[in-house]
XYZ file of N, CA, C and O in Angstrom:
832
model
N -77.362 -108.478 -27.951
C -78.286 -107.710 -27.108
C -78.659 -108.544 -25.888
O -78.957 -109.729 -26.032
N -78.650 -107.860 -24.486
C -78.774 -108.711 -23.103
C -80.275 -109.268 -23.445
O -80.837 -108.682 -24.370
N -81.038 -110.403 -22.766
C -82.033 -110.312 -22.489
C -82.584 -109.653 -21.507
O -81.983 -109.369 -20.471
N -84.271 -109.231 -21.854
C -84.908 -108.590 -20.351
C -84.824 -109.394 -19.130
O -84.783 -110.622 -19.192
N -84.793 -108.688 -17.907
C -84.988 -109.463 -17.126
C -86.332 -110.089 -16.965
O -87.311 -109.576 -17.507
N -86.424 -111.129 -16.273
C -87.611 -112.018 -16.339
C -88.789 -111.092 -16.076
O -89.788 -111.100 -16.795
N -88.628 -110.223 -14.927
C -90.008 -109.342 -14.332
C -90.387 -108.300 -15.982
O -91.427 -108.306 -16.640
N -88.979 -107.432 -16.249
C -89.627 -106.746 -17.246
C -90.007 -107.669 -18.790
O -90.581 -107.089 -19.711
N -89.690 -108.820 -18.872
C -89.800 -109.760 -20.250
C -91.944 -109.665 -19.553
O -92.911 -109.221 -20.172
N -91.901 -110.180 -18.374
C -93.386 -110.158 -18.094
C -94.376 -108.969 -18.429
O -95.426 -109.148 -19.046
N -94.073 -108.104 -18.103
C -94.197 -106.609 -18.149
C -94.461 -106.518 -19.384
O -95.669 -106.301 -19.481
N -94.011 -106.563 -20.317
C -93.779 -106.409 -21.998
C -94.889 -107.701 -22.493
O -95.699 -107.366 -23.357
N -94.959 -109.127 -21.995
C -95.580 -109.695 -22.352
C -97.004 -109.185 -22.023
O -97.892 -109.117 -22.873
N -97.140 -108.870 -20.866
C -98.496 -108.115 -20.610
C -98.973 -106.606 -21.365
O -100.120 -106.342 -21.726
N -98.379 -106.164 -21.428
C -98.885 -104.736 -22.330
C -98.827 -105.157 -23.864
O -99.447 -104.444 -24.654
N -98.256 -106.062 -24.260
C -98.477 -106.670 -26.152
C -99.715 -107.535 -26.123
O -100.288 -107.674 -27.204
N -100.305 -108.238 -24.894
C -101.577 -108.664 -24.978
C -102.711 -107.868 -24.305
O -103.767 -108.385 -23.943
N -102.463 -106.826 -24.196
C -103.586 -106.191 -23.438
C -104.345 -105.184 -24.598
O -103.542 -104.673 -25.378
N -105.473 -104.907 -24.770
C -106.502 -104.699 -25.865
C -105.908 -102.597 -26.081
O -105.615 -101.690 -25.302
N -105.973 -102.693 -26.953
C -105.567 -101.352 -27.124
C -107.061 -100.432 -26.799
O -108.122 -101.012 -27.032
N -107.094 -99.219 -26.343
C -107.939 -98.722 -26.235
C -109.535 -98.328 -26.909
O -109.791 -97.271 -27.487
N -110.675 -99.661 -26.627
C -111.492 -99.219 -27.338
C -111.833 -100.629 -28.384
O -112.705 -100.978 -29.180
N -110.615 -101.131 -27.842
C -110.487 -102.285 -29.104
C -111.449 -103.720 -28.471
O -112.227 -104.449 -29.086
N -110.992 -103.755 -26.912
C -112.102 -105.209 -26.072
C -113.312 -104.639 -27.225
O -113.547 -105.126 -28.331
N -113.865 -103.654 -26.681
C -116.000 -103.505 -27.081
C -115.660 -103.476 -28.236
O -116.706 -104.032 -28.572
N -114.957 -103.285 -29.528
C -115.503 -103.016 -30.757
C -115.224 -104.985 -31.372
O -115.928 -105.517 -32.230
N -114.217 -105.585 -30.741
C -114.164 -107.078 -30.847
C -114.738 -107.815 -30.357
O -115.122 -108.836 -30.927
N -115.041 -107.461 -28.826
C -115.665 -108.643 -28.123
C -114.941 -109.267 -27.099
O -115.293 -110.068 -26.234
N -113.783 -108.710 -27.377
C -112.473 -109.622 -26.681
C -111.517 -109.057 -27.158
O -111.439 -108.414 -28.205
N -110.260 -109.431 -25.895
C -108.865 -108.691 -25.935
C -108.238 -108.814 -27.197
O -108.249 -109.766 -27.978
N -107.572 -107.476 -27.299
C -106.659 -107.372 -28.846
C -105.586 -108.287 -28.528
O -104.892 -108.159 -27.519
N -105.447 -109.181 -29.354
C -103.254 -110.049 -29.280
C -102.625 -109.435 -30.490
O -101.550 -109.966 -30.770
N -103.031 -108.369 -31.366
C -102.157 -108.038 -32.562
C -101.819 -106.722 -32.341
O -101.584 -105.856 -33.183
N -101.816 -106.652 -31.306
C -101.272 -104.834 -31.320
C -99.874 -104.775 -29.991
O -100.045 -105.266 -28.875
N -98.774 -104.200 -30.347
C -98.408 -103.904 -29.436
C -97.416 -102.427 -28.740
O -97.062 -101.573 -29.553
N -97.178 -102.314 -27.795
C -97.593 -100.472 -27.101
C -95.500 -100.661 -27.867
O -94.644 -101.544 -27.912
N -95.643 -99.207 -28.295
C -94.734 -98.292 -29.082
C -93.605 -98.023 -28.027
O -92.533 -97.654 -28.506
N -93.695 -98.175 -26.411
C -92.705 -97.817 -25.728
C -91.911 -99.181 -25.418
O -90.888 -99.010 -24.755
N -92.153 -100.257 -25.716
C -91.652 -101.380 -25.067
C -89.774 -101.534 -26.124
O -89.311 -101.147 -27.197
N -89.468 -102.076 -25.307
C -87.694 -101.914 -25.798
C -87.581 -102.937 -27.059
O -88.370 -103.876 -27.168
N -86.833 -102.758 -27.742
C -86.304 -102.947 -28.786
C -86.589 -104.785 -28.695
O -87.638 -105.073 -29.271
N -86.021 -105.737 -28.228
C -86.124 -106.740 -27.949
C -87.738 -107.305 -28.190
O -88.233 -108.084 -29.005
N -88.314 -106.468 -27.003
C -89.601 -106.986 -26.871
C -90.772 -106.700 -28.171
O -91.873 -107.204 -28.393
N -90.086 -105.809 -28.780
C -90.745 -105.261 -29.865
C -90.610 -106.473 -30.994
O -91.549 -106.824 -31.708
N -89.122 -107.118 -31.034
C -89.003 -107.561 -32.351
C -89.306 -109.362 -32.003
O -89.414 -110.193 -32.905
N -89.383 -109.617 -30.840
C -90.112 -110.483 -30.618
C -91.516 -110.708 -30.719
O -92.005 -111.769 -31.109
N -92.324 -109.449 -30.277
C -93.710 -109.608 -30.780
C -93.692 -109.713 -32.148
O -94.340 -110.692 -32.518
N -93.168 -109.042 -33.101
C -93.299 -109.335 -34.410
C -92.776 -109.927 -34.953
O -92.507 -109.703 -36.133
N -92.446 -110.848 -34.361
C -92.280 -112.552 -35.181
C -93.309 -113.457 -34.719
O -93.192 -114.653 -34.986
N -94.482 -112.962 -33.941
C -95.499 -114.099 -33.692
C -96.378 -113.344 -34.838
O -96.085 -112.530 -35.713
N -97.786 -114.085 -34.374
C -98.281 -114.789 -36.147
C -99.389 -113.534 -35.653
O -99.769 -113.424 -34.488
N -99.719 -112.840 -36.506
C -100.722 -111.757 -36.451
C -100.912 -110.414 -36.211
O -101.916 -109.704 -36.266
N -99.266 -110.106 -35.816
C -98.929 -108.890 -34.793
C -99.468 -107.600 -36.575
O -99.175 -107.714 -37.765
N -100.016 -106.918 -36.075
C -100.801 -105.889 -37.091
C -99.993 -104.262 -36.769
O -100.395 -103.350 -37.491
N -99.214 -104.010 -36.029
C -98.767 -102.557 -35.993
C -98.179 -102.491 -34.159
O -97.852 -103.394 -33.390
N -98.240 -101.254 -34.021
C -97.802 -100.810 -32.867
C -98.577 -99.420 -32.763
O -98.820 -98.436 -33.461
N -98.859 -99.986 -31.294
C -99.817 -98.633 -30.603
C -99.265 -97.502 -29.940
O -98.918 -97.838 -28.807
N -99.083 -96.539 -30.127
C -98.277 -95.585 -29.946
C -99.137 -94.742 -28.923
O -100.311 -94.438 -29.134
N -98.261 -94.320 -27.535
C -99.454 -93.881 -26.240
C -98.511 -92.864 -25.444
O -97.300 -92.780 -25.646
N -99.112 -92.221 -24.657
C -98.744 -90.766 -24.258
C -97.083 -91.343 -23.218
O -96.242 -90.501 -22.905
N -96.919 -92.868 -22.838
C -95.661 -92.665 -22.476
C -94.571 -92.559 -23.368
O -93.421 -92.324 -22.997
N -94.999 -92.769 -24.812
C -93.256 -92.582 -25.853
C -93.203 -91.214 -25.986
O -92.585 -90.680 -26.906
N -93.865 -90.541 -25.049
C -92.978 -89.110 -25.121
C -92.359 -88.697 -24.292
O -91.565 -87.763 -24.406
N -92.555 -89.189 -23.494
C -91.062 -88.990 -21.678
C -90.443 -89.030 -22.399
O -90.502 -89.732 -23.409
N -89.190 -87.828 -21.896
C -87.893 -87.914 -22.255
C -87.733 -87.280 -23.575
O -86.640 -86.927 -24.018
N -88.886 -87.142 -24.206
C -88.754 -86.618 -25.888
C -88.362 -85.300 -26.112
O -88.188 -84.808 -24.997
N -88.110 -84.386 -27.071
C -88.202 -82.991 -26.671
C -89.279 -82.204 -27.736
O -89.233 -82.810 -28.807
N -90.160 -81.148 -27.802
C -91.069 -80.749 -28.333
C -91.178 -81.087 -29.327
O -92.251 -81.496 -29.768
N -90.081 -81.023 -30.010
C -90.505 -81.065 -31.327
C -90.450 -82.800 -32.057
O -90.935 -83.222 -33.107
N -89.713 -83.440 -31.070
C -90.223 -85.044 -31.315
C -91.433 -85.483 -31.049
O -91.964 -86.523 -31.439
N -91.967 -84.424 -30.184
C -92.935 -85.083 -29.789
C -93.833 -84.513 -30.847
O -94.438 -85.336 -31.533
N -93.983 -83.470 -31.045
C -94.588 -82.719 -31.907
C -95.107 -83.052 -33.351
O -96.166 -82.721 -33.884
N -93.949 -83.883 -33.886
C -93.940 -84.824 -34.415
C -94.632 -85.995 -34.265
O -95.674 -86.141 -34.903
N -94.305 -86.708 -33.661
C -94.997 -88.131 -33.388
C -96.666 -87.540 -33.683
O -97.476 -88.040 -34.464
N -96.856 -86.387 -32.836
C -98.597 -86.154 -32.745
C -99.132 -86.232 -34.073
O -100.057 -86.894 -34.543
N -97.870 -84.917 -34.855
C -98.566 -85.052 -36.325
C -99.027 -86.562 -37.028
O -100.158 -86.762 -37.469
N -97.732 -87.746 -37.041
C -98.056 -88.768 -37.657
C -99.502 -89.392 -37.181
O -100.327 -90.013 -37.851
N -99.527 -89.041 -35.888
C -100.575 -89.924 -35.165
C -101.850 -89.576 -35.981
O -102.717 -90.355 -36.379
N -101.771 -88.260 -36.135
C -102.974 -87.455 -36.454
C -103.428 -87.622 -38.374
O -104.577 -87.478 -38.791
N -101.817 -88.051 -39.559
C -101.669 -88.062 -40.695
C -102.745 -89.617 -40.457
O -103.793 -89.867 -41.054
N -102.120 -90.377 -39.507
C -102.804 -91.786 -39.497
C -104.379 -92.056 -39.601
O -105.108 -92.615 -40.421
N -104.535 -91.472 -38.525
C -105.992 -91.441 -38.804
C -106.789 -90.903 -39.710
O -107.820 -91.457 -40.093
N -106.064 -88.915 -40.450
C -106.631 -89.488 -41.647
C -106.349 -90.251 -42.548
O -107.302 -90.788 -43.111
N -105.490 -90.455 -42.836
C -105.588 -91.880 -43.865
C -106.543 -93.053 -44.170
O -107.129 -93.667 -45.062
N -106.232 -92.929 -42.372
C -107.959 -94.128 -42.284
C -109.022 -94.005 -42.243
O -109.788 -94.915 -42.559
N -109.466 -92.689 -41.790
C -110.588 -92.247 -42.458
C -110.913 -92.081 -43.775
O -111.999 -92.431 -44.237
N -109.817 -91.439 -44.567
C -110.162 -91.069 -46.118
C -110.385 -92.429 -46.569
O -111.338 -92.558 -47.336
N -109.450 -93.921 -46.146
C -109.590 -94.973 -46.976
C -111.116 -95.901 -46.567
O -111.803 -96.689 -47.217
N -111.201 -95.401 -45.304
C -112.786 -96.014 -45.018
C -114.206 -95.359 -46.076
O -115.124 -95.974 -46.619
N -113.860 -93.813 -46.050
C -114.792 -93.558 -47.063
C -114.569 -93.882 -48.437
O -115.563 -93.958 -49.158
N -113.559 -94.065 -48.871
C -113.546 -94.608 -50.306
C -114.096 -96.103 -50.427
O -114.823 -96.507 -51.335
N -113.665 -96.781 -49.454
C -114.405 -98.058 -49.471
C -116.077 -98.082 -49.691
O -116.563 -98.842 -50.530
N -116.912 -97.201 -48.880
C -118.027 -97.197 -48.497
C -118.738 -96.648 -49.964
O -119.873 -96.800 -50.415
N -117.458 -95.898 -50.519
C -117.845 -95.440 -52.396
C -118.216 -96.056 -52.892
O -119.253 -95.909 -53.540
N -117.286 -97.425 -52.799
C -116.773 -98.087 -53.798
C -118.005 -99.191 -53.454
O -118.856 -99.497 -54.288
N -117.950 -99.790 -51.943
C -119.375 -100.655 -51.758
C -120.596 -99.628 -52.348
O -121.464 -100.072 -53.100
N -120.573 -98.608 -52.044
C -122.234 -98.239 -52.629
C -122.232 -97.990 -54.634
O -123.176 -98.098 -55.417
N -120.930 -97.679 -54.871
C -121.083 -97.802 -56.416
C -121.200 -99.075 -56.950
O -121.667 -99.188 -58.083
N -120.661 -100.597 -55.973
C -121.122 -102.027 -56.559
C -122.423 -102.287 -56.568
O -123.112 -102.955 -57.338
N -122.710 -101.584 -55.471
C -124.123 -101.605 -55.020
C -125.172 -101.149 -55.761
O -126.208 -101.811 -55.718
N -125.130 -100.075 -56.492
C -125.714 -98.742 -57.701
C -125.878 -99.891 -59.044
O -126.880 -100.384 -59.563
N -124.114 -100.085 -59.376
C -124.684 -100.885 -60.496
C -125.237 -102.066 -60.753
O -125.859 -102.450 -61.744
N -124.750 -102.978 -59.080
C -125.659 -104.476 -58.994
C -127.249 -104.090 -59.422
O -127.932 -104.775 -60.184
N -127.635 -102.993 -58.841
C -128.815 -103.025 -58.957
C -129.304 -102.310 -60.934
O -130.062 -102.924 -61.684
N -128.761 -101.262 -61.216
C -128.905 -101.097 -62.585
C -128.793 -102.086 -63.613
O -129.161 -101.913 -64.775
N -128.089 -103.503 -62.986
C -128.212 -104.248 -63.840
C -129.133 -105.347 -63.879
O -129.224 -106.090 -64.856
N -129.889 -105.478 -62.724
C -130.935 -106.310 -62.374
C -132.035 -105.679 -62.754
O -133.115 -106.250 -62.604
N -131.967 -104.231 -63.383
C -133.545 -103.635 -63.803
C -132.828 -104.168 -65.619
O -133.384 -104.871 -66.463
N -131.816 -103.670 -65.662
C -131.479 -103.597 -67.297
C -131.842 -104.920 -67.592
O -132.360 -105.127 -68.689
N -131.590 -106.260 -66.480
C -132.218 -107.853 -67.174
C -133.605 -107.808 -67.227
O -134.073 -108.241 -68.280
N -134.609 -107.304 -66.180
C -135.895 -106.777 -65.966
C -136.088 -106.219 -67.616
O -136.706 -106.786 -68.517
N -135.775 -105.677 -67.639
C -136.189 -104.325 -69.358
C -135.652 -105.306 -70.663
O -136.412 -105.688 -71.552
N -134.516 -105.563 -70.614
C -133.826 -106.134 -71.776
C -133.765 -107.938 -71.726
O -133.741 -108.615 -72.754
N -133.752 -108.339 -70.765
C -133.437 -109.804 -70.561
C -133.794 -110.631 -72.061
O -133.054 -111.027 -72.961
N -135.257 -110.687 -71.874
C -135.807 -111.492 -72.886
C -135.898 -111.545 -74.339
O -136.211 -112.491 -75.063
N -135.448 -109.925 -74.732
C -135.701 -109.316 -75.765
C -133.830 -110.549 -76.528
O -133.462 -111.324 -77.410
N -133.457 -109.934 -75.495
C -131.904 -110.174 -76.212
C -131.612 -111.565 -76.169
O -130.818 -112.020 -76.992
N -132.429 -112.700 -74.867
C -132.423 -114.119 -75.056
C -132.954 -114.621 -76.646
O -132.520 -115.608 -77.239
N -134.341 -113.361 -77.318
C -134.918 -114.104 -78.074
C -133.885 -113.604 -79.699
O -134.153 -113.956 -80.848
N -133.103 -113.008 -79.396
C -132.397 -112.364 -80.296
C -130.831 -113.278 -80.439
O -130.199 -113.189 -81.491
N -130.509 -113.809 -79.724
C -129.238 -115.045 -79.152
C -129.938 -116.293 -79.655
O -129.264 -116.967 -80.434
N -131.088 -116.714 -79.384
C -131.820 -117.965 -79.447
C -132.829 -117.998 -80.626
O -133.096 -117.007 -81.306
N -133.499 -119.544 -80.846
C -134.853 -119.474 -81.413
C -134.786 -120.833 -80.771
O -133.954 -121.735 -80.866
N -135.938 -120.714 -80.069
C -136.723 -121.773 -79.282
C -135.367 -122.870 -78.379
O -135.243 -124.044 -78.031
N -134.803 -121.960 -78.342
C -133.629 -122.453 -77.364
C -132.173 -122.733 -78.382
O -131.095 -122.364 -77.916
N -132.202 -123.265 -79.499
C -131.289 -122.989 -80.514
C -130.049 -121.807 -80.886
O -130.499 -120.740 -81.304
N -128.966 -121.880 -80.804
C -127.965 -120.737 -81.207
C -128.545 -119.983 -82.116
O -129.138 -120.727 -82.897
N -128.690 -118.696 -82.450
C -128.817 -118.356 -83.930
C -127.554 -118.483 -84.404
O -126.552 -118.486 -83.688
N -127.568 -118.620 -85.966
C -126.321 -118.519 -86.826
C -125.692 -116.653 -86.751
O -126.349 -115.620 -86.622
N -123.998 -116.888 -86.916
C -123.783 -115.458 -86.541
C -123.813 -114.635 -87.391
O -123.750 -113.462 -87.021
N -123.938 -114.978 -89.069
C -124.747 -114.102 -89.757
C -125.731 -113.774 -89.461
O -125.882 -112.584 -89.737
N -127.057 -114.467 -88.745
C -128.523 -113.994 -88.770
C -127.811 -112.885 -87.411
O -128.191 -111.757 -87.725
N -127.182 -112.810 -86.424
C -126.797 -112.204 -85.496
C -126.489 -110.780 -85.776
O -126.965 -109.730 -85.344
N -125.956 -110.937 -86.258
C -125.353 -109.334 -87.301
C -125.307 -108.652 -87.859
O -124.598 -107.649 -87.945
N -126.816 -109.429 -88.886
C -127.756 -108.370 -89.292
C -129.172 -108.127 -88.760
O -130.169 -107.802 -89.405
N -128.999 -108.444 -86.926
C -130.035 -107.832 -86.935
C -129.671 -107.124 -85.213
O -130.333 -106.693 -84.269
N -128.109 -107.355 -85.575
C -127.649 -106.476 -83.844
C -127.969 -105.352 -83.595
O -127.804 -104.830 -82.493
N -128.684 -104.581 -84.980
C -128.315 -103.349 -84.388
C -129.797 -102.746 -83.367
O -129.920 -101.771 -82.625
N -131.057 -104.205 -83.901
C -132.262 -104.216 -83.114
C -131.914 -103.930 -81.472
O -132.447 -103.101 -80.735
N -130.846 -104.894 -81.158
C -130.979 -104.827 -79.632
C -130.186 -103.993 -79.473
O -130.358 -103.805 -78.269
N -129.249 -103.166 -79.821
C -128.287 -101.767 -79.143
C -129.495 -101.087 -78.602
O -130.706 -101.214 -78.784
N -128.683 -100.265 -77.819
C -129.211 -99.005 -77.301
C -128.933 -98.392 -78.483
O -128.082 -98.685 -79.323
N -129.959 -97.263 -78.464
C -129.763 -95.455 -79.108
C -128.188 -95.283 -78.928
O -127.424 -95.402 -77.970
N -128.041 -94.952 -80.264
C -126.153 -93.915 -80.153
C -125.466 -95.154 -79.927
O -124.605 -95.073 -79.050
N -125.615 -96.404 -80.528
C -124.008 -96.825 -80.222
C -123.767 -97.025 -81.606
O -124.456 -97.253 -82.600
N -122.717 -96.884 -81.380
C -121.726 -97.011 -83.009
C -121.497 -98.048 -83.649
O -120.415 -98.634 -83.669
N -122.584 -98.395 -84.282
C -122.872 -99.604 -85.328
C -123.646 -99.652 -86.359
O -124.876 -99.612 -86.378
N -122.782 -99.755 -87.376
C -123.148 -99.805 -88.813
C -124.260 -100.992 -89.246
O -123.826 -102.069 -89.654
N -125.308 -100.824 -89.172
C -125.789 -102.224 -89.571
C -125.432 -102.552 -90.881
O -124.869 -101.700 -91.566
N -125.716 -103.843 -91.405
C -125.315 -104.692 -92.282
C -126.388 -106.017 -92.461
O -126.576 -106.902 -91.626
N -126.922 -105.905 -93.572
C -127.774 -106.948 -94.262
C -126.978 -108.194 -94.527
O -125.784 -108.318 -94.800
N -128.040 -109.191 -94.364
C -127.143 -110.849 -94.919
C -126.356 -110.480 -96.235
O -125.227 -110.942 -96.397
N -126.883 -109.727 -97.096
C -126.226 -109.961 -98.612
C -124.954 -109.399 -98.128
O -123.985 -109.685 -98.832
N -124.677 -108.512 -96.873
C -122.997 -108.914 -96.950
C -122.317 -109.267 -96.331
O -121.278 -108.710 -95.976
N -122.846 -110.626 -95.933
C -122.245 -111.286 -95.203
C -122.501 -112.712 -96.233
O -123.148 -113.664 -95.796
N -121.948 -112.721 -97.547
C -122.316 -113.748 -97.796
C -120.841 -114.900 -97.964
O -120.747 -116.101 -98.217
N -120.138 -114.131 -97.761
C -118.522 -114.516 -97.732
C -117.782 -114.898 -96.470
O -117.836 -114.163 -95.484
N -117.313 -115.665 -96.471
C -116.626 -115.880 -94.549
C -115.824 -115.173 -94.378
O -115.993 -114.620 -93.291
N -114.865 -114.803 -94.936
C -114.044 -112.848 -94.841
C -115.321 -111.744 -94.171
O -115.370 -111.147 -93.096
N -116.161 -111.791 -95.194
C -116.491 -110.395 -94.819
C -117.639 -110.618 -93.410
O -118.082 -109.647 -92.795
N -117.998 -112.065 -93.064
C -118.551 -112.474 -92.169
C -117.587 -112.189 -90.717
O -118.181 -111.852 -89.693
N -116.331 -112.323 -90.710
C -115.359 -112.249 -89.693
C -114.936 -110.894 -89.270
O -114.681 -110.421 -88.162
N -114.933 -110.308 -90.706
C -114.680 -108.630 -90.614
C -115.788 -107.790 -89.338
O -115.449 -107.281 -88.270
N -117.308 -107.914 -90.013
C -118.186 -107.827 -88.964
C -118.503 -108.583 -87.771
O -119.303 -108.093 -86.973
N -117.945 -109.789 -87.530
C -117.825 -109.886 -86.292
C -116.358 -109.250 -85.691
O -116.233 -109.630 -84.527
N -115.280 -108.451 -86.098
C -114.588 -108.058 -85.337
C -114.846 -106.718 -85.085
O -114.503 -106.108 -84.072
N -115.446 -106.284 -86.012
C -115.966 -104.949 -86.143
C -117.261 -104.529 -84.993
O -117.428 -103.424 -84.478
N -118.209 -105.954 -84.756
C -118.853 -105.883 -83.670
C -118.229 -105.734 -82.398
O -118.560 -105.042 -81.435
N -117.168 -106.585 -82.583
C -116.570 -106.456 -80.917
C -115.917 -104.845 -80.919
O -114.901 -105.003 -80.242
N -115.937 -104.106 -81.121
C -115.334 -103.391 -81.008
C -116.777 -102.300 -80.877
O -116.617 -101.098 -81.089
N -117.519 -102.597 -80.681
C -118.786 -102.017 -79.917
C -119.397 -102.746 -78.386
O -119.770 -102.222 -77.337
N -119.331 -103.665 -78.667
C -119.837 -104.596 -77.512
C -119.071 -105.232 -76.513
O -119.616 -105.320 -75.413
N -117.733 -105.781 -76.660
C -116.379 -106.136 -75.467
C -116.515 -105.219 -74.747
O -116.769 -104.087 -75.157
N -116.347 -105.584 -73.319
C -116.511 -105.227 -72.298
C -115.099 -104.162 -72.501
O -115.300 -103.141 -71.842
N -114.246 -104.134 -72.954
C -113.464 -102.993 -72.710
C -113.624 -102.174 -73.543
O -112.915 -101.200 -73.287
N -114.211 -102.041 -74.454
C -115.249 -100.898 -74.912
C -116.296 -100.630 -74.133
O -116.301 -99.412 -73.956
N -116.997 -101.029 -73.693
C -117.978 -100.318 -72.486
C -117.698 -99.785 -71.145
O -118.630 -99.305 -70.501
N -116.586 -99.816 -70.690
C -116.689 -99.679 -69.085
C -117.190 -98.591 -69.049
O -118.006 -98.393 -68.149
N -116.879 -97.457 -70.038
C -117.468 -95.906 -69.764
C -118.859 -95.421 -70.047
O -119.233 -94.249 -70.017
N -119.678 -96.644 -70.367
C -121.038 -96.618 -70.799
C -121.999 -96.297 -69.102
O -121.449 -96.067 -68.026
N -122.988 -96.352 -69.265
C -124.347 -96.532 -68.170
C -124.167 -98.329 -68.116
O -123.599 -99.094 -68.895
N -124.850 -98.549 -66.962
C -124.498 -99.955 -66.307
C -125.863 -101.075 -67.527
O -125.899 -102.257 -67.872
N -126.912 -99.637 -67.842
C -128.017 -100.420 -68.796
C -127.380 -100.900 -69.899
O -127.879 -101.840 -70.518
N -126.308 -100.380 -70.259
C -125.716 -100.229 -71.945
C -124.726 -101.144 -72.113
O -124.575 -101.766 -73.165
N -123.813 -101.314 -70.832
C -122.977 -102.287 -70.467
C -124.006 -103.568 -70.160
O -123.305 -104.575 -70.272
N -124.857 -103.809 -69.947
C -125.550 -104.921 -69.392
C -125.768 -105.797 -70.982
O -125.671 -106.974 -71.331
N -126.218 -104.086 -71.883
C -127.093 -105.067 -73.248
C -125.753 -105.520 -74.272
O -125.783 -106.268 -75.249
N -124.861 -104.960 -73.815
C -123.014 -104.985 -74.530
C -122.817 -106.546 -74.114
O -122.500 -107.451 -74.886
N -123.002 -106.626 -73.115
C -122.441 -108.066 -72.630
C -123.100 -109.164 -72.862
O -122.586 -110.259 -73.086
N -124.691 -108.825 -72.803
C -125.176 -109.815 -73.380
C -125.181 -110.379 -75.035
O -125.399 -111.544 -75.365
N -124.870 -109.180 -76.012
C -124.618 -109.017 -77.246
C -123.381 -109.880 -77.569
O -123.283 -110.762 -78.422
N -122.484 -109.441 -76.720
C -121.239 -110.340 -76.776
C -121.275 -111.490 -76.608
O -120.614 -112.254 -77.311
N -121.895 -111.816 -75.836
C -122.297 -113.415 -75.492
C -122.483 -114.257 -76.540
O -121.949 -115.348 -76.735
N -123.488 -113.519 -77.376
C -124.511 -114.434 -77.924
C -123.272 -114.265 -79.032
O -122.815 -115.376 -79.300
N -122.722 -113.382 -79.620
C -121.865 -113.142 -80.808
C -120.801 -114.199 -80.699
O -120.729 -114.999 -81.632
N -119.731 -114.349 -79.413
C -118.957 -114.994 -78.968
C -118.916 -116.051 -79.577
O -118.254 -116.280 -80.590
N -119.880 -117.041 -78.795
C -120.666 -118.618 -79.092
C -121.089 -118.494 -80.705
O -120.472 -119.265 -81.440
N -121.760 -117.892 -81.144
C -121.863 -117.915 -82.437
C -120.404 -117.823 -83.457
O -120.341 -118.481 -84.495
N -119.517 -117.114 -83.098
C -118.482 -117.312 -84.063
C -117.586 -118.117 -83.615
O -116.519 -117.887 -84.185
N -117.481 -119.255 -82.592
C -116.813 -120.561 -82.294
C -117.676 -121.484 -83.446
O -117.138 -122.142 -84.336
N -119.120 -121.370 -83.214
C -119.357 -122.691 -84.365
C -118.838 -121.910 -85.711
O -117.997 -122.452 -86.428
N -119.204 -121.019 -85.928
C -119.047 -120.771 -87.321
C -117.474 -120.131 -87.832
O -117.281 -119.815 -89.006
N -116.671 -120.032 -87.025
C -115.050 -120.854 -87.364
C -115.169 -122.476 -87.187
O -114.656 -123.042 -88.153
N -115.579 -123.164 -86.446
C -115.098 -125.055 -86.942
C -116.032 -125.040 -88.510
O -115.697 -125.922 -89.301
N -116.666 -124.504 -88.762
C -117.916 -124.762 -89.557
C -117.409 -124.029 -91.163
O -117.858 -124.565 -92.177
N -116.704 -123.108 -91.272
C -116.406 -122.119 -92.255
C -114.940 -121.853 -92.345
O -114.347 -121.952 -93.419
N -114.291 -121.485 -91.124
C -112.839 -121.012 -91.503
C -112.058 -122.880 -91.147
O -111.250 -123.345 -91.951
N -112.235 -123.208 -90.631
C -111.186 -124.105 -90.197
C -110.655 -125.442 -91.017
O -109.752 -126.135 -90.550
């Protein structure tokens, strides 16, 4: 392929650094990652081998020469583009205000539950043992979750001690909750916590 001549290589260098419309005020300063959709083949694949180039701006001269229905075309994509980017801007703004929803549901659920479930994990800063844990998990659930309580007398065996702790996780692991309220998931995770740590000592201590 010839090179441009020097005047049009200039030409091309100037319209790949010049701010696409709208783009100086929303940055502050000229766009360098965009460059215009009519420039020739060469100049095109040279801009996109420098470091940042983000797309190509497509503008009312790549339709000289076109015929209706190319052009007709091009409009549609132009037009598919933007929504796209609209639909994906509002899903974002979902998705920030649903982090947002449950950051905060879970800063009331530590507010409401925090202490209850520290003193239910702990005694005076101490692990509880994960038998005492398990028969008395079903204090800190919420209403309606699916757990059988169970008294020490049966947990007096390290089998049937392991059984109910797997049997717990399968209420409280976080992949059993995602479909819960952010309160229910909050008291799940903390449940897990405390269960977790408790059946590391009591495997070195019993099974191992």
């Amino acid at each position: 392929q010839q090179p441009l001549p020097p005047a049009a290589a200039a030409a091309a260098a100037a319209r790949s650094s010049s701010p696409a419309p709208g783009a100086a005020a929303a940055s502050g300063g000229p766009a360098t990652n965009v460059v215009d959709g009519d420039d020739c083949p060469q100049a095109l694949a040279e801009a996109a081998a420098r470091e940042g180039i983000k797309g190509v701006r497509i503008g009312d001269r790549n339709y000289v020469g076109k015929s209706a229905a190319a052009v007709a075309g091009m409009q549609q994509r132009e037009r598919d583009l933007a929504d796209k980017t609209a639909q994906a801007l509002q899903e974002k703004r979902q998705r920030d205000q649903a982090a947002s929803d449950k950051a905060s549901a879970y800063a009331a659920a530590a507010a409401r539950h925090g202490a209850r479930l520290t003193a239910w994990a702990e005694d005076h800063g101490k692990k509880r043992a994960l038998r005492a844990l398990l028969a008395s998990l079903h204090t800190v659930l919420w209403p309606g979750a699916r757990w059988r309580a169970v008294g020490l007398g049966d947990l007096l065996q390290p089998a049937a001690v392991r059984r109910a702790y797997l049997r717990s996780m399968m209420v409280v692991h976080e992949d059993k909750v995602v479909d819960l309220p952010p309160e229910h998931q909050y008291i799940a995770n903390r449940a897990c916590e405390g269960l977790t740590e408790a059946y590391k000592i009591f495997t070195e201590a019993e099974l191992s």
